[in-house]
mmCIF file of C-alpha atoms in Angstrom:
data_model
loop_
_atom_site.group_PDB
_atom_site.id
_atom_site.type_symbol
_atom_site.label_atom_id
_atom_site.label_comp_id
_atom_site.label_asym_id
_atom_site.label_seq_id
_atom_site.Cartn_x
_atom_site.Cartn_y
_atom_site.Cartn_z
ATOM 1 C CA GLY A 61 12.798 8.634 -43.215
ATOM 2 C CA TYR A 62 14.705 10.427 -45.920
ATOM 3 C CA CYS A 63 12.881 11.327 -48.688
ATOM 4 C CA ASN A 64 14.223 12.497 -52.176
ATOM 5 C CA ARG A 65 13.036 15.728 -54.526
ATOM 6 C CA PHE A 66 9.749 15.092 -56.313
ATOM 7 C CA GLU A 67 6.956 17.311 -57.842
ATOM 8 C CA PHE A 68 3.123 16.646 -59.076
ATOM 9 C CA GLU A 69 1.505 19.281 -60.778
ATOM 10 C CA HIS A 70 -2.267 19.744 -61.760
ATOM 11 C CA LYS A 71 -2.971 22.106 -64.166
ATOM 12 C CA SER A 72 -6.322 23.702 -63.707
ATOM 13 C CA SER A 73 -8.161 25.062 -65.957
ATOM 14 C CA SER A 74 -9.913 27.315 -62.911
ATOM 15 C CA PRO A 75 -7.388 29.068 -61.064
ATOM 16 C CA ASN A 76 -9.701 30.326 -58.745
ATOM 17 C CA THR A 77 -10.214 26.295 -57.655
ATOM 18 C CA PRO A 78 -9.250 26.339 -53.578
ATOM 19 C CA PHE A 79 -6.685 24.216 -52.453
ATOM 20 C CA PRO A 80 -6.162 21.089 -52.602
ATOM 21 C CA VAL A 81 -7.192 19.753 -56.463
ATOM 22 C CA SER A 82 -8.348 16.623 -56.858
ATOM 23 C CA GLY A 83 -8.175 14.822 -61.416
ATOM 24 C CA ARG A 84 -4.966 13.957 -62.493
ATOM 25 C CA TYR A 85 -0.716 15.231 -62.672
ATOM 26 C CA THR A 86 1.867 15.470 -63.563
ATOM 27 C CA GLY A 87 5.252 14.376 -62.108
ATOM 28 C CA TRP A 88 8.257 13.068 -61.964
ATOM 29 C CA PHE A 89 11.315 11.862 -58.582
ATOM 30 C CA ASP A 90 14.368 11.917 -58.190
ATOM 31 C CA LEU A 91 16.031 8.420 -57.776
ATOM 32 C CA ASN A 92 19.918 7.635 -55.676
ATOM 33 C CA ASN A 93 21.895 6.039 -58.251
ATOM 34 C CA GLU A 94 24.927 3.984 -56.606
ATOM 35 C CA THR A 95 27.370 6.155 -57.766
ATOM 36 C CA GLY A 96 26.019 8.673 -55.613
ATOM 37 C CA THR A 97 24.223 10.233 -58.489
ATOM 38 C CA LYS A 98 20.462 11.166 -58.845
ATOM 39 C CA THR A 99 18.095 9.774 -61.916
ATOM 40 C CA LYS A 100 14.973 12.446 -62.218
ATOM 41 C CA ILE A 101 12.149 9.408 -62.799
ATOM 42 C CA ALA A 102 8.806 10.623 -64.103
ATOM 43 C CA GLU A 103 5.230 10.405 -63.407
ATOM 44 C CA LYS A 104 2.767 9.058 -65.879
ATOM 45 C CA ASP A 105 -0.827 8.863 -65.337
ATOM 46 C CA VAL A 106 -1.407 10.480 -62.376
ATOM 47 C CA THR A 107 -4.700 10.123 -60.303
ATOM 48 C CA LEU A 108 -5.128 12.136 -56.791
ATOM 49 C CA LYS A 109 -8.275 12.446 -55.543
ATOM 50 C CA PHE A 110 -8.791 14.739 -52.165
ATOM 51 C CA ARG A 111 -11.618 14.461 -49.277
ATOM 52 C CA LYS A 112 -11.296 15.987 -45.825
ATOM 53 C CA ASN A 113 -11.428 14.238 -42.766
ATOM 54 C CA ASN A 114 -12.539 15.247 -39.354
ATOM 55 C CA ALA A 115 -9.293 16.721 -38.646
ATOM 56 C CA GLY A 116 -9.521 19.273 -41.188
ATOM 57 C CA TYR A 117 -6.943 17.714 -43.444
ATOM 58 C CA HIS A 118 -6.948 15.771 -46.618
ATOM 59 C CA ASN A 119 -7.380 12.043 -46.922
ATOM 60 C CA VAL A 120 -5.406 11.560 -50.491
ATOM 61 C CA GLU A 121 -6.250 8.728 -52.591
ATOM 62 C CA GLY A 122 -4.672 7.592 -56.024
ATOM 63 C CA LYS A 123 -2.967 5.579 -58.519
ATOM 64 C CA GLY A 124 -0.100 6.260 -61.122
ATOM 65 C CA SER A 125 3.005 4.533 -62.894
ATOM 66 C CA ASN A 126 6.509 4.755 -63.794
ATOM 67 C CA ALA A 127 9.487 3.024 -65.205
ATOM 68 C CA PHE A 128 9.448 0.594 -61.585
ATOM 69 C CA GLY A 129 5.572 0.248 -63.063
ATOM 70 C CA LYS A 130 1.351 0.657 -61.277
ATOM 71 C CA TYR A 131 0.863 2.314 -57.834
ATOM 72 C CA THR A 132 -1.096 3.473 -55.972
ATOM 73 C CA ILE A 133 -0.729 6.179 -52.964
ATOM 74 C CA THR A 134 -3.426 6.594 -49.812
ATOM 75 C CA GLY A 135 -1.662 9.149 -46.783
ATOM 76 C CA THR A 136 -3.014 12.523 -45.363
ATOM 77 C CA LEU A 137 -1.754 16.299 -46.773
ATOM 78 C CA THR A 138 -2.018 17.431 -43.358
ATOM 79 C CA GLN A 139 -0.574 21.278 -42.342
ATOM 80 C CA GLU A 140 3.478 19.753 -41.774
ATOM 81 C CA ASN A 141 3.432 18.521 -45.911
#
């Protein structure tokens, strides 16, 4: 499927923490409008947890909220991501 631009950022107090870092994130994503333009939607209260899995990647669980309401996140962080 098609994916618009998005960004999540974690500000760590320890610069040597290995990636990926579980914790609070700030972020945004672009939403397509009917006119063909895009609107940047802010993400709030985003928390992501990363756990290494048997395949050598990381399972991701999290939650957050934005202008559309509260949501949960589940997925896998792989080398292709």
